[in-house]
PDB file of C-alpha atoms in Angstrom:
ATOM      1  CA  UNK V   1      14.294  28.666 -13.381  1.00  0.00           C
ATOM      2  CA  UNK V   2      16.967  26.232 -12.994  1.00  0.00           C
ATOM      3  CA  UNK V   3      17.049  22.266 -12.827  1.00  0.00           C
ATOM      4  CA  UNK V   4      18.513  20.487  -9.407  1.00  0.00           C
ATOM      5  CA  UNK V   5      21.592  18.429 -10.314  1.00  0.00           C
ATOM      6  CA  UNK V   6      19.791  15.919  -8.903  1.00  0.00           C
ATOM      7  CA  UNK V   7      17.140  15.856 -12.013  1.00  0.00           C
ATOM      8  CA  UNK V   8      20.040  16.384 -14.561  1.00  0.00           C
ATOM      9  CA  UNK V   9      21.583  13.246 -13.060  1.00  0.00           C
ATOM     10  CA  UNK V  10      18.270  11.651 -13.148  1.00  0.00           C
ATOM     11  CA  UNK V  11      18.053  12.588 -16.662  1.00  0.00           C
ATOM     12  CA  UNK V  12      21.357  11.145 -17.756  1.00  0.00           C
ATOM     13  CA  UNK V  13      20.894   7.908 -15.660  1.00  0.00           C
ATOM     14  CA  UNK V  14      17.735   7.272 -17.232  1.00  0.00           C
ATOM     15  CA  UNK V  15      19.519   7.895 -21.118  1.00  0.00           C
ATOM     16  CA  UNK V  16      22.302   5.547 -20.172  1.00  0.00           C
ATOM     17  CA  UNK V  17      20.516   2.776 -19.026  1.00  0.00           C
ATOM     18  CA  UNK V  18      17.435   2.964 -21.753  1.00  0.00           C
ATOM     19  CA  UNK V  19      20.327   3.123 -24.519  1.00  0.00           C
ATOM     20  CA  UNK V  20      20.755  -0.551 -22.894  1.00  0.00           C
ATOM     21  CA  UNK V  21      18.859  -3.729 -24.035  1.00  0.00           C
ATOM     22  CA  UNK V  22      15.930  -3.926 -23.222  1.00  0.00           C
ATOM     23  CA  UNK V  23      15.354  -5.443 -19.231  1.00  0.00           C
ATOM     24  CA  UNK V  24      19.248  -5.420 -19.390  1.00  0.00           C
ATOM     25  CA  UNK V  25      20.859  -4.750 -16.174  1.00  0.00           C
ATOM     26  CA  UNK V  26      23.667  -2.483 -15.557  1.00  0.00           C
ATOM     27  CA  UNK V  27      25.266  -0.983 -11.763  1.00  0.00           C
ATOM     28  CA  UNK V  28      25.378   1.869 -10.647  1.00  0.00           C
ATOM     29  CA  UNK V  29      29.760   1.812 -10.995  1.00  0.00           C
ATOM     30  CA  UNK V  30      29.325   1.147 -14.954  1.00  0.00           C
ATOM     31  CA  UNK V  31      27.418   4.598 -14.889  1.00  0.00           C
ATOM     32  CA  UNK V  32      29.756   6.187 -12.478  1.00  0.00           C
ATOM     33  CA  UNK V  33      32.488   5.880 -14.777  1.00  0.00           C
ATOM     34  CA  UNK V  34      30.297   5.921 -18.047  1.00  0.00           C
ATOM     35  CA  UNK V  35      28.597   9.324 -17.203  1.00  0.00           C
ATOM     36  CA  UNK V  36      31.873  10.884 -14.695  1.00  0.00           C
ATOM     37  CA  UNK V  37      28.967  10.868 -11.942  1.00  0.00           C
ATOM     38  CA  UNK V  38      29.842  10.180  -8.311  1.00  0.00           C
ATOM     39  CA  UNK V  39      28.363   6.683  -7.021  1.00  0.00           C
ATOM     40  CA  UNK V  40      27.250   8.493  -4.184  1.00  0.00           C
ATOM     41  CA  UNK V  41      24.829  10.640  -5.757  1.00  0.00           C
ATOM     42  CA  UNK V  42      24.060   8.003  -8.409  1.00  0.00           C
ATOM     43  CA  UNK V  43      22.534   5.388  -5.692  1.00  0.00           C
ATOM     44  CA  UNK V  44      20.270   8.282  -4.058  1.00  0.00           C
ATOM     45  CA  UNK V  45      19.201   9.305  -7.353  1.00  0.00           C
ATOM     46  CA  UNK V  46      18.741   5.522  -7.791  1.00  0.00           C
ATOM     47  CA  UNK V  47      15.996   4.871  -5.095  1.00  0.00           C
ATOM     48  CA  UNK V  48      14.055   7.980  -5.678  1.00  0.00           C
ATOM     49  CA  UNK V  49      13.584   6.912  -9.235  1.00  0.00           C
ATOM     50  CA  UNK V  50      12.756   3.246  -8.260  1.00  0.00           C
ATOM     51  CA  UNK V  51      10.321   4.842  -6.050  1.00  0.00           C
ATOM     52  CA  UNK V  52       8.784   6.515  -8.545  1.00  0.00           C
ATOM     53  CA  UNK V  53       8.573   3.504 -10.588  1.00  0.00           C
ATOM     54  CA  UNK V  54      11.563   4.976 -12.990  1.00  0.00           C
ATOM     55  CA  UNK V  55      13.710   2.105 -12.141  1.00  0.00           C
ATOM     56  CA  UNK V  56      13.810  -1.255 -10.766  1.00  0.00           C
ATOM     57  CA  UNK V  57      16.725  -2.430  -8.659  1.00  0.00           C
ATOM     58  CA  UNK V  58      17.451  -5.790  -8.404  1.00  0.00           C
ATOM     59  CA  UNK V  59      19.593  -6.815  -5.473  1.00  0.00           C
ATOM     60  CA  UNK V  60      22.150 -10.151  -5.374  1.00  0.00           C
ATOM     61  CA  UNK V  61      24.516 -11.461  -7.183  1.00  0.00           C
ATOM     62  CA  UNK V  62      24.088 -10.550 -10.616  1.00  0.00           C
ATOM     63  CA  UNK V  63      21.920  -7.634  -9.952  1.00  0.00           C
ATOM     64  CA  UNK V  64      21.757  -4.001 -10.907  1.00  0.00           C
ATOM     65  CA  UNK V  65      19.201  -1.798 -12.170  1.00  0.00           C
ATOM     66  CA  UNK V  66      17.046  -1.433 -15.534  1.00  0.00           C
ATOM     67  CA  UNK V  67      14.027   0.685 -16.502  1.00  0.00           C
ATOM     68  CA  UNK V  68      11.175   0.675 -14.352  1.00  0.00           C
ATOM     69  CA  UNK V  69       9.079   0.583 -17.346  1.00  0.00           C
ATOM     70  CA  UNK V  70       9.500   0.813 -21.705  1.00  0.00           C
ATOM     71  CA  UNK V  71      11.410   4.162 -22.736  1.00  0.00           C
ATOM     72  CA  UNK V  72       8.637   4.558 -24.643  1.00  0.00           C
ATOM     73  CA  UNK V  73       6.624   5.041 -21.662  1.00  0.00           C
ATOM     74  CA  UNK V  74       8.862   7.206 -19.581  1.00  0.00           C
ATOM     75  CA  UNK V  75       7.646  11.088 -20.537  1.00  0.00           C
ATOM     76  CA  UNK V  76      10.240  13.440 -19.485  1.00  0.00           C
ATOM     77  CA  UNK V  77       8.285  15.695 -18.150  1.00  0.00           C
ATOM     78  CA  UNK V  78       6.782  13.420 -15.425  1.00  0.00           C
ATOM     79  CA  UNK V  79      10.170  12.456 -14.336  1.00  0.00           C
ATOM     80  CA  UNK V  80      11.781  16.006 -14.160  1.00  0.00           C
ATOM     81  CA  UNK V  81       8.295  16.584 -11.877  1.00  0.00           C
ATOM     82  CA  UNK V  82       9.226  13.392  -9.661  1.00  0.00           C
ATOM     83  CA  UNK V  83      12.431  14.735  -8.912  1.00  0.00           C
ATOM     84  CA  UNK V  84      12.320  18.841  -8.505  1.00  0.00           C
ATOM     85  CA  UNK V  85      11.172  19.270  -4.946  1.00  0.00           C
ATOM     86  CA  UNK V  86       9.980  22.370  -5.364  1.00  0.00           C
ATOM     87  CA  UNK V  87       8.374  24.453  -8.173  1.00  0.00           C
ATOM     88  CA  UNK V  88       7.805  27.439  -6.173  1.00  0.00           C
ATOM     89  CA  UNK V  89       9.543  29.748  -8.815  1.00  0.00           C
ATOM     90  CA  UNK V  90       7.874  32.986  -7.452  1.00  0.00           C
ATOM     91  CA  UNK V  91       6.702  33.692  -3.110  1.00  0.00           C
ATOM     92  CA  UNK V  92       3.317  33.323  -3.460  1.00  0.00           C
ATOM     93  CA  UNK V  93       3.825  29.533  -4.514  1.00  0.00           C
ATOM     94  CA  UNK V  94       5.129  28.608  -1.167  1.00  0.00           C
ATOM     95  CA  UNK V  95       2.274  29.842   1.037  1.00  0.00           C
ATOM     96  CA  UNK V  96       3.871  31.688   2.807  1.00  0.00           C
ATOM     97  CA  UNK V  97       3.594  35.573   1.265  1.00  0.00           C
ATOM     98  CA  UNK V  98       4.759  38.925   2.210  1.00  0.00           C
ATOM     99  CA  UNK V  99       3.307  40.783  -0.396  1.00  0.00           C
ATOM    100  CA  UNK V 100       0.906  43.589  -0.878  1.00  0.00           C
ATOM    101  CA  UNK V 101      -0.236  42.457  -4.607  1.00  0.00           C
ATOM    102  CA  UNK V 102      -1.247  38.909  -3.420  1.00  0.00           C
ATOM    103  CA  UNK V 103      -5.151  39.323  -3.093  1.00  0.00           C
ATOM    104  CA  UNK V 104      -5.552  40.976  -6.945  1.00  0.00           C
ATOM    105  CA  UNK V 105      -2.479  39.381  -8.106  1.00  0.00           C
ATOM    106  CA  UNK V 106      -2.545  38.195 -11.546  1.00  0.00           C
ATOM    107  CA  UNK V 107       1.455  37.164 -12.248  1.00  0.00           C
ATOM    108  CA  UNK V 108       0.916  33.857  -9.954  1.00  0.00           C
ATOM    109  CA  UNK V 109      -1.398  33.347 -12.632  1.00  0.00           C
ATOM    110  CA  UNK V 110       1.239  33.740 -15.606  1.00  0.00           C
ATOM    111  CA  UNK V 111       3.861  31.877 -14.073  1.00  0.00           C
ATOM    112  CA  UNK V 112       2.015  28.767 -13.207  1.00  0.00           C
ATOM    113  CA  UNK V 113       0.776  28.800 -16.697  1.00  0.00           C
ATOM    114  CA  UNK V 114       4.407  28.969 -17.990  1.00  0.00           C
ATOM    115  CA  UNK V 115       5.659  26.423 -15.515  1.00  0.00           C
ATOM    116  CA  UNK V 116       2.331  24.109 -16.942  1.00  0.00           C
ATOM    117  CA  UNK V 117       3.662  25.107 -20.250  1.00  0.00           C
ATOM    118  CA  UNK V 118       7.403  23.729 -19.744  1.00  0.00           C
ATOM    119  CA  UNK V 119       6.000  20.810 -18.515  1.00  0.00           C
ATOM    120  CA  UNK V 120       3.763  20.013 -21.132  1.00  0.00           C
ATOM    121  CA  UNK V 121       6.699  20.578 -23.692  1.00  0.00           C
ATOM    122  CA  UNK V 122       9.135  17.813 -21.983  1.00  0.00           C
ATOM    123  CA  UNK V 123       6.000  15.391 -22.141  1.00  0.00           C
ATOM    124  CA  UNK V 124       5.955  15.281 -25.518  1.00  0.00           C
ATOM    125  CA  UNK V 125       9.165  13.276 -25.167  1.00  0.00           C
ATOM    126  CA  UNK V 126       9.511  10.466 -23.891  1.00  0.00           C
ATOM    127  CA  UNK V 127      12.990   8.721 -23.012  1.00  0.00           C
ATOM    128  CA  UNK V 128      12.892   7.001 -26.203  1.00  0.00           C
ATOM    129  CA  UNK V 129      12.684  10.427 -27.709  1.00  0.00           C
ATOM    130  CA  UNK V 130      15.885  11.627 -26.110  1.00  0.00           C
ATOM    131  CA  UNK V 131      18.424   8.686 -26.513  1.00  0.00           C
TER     132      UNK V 131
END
């Protein structure tokens, strides 16, 4: 199982701006050139974590972005689950199988207990945890 970019960016967005002041705003340019990210990938990565409630943008003059809510608050796991589009690590997790196993198939089973597992380890860190 591998990570998207996309949630490894997330990830290190999230560290940057929570190692921040409290509420403190910073763009999405400062952590361009603070993380080597492209600004392109850094503002979609921006709105799906506002719309998970990750981040809040503020727009104007003076605006930026800043945590959503406390670091404290923010579990890892639950963000690396609003960002992965898809979990289905093994066929039979997409619906749509080709397998003759699938009706007495126990390793579905295992899997989704391991993928439960590694998400249940990251939530017991928050963001706080990690910076």
């Amino acid at each position: 199982m591998r990570l998207t970019k996309m949630t490894d960016y997330s990830l290190r967005l999230l560290m940057y701006i929570a190692s921040k002041e409290p509420g403190e705003l910073c763009s999405i340019a400062e952590v361009s050139k603070a993380q080597k990210l492209s600004e392109a990938h850094l503002m979609k990565i921006t709105h799906q974590l506002s719309l998970a409630g990750w981040l809040e943008t503020v727009r104007g003059k003076g605006g930026g972005i800043r945590l959503g809510k406390p670091a404290n608050k923010i579990k890892v796991g639950d963000v690396v689950l609003s960002m992965e589009s898809d979990f289905n690590i093994v066929e039979c997790f997409s619906g749509s199988v080709n397998c003759k196993f699938v009706k007495n198939c126990k390793l579905a089973g295992v899997i989704d207990g391991a993928l439960e597992g590694f998400v249940k380890h990251l939530n017991k860190y928050t963001l706080a945890d990690i910076i």
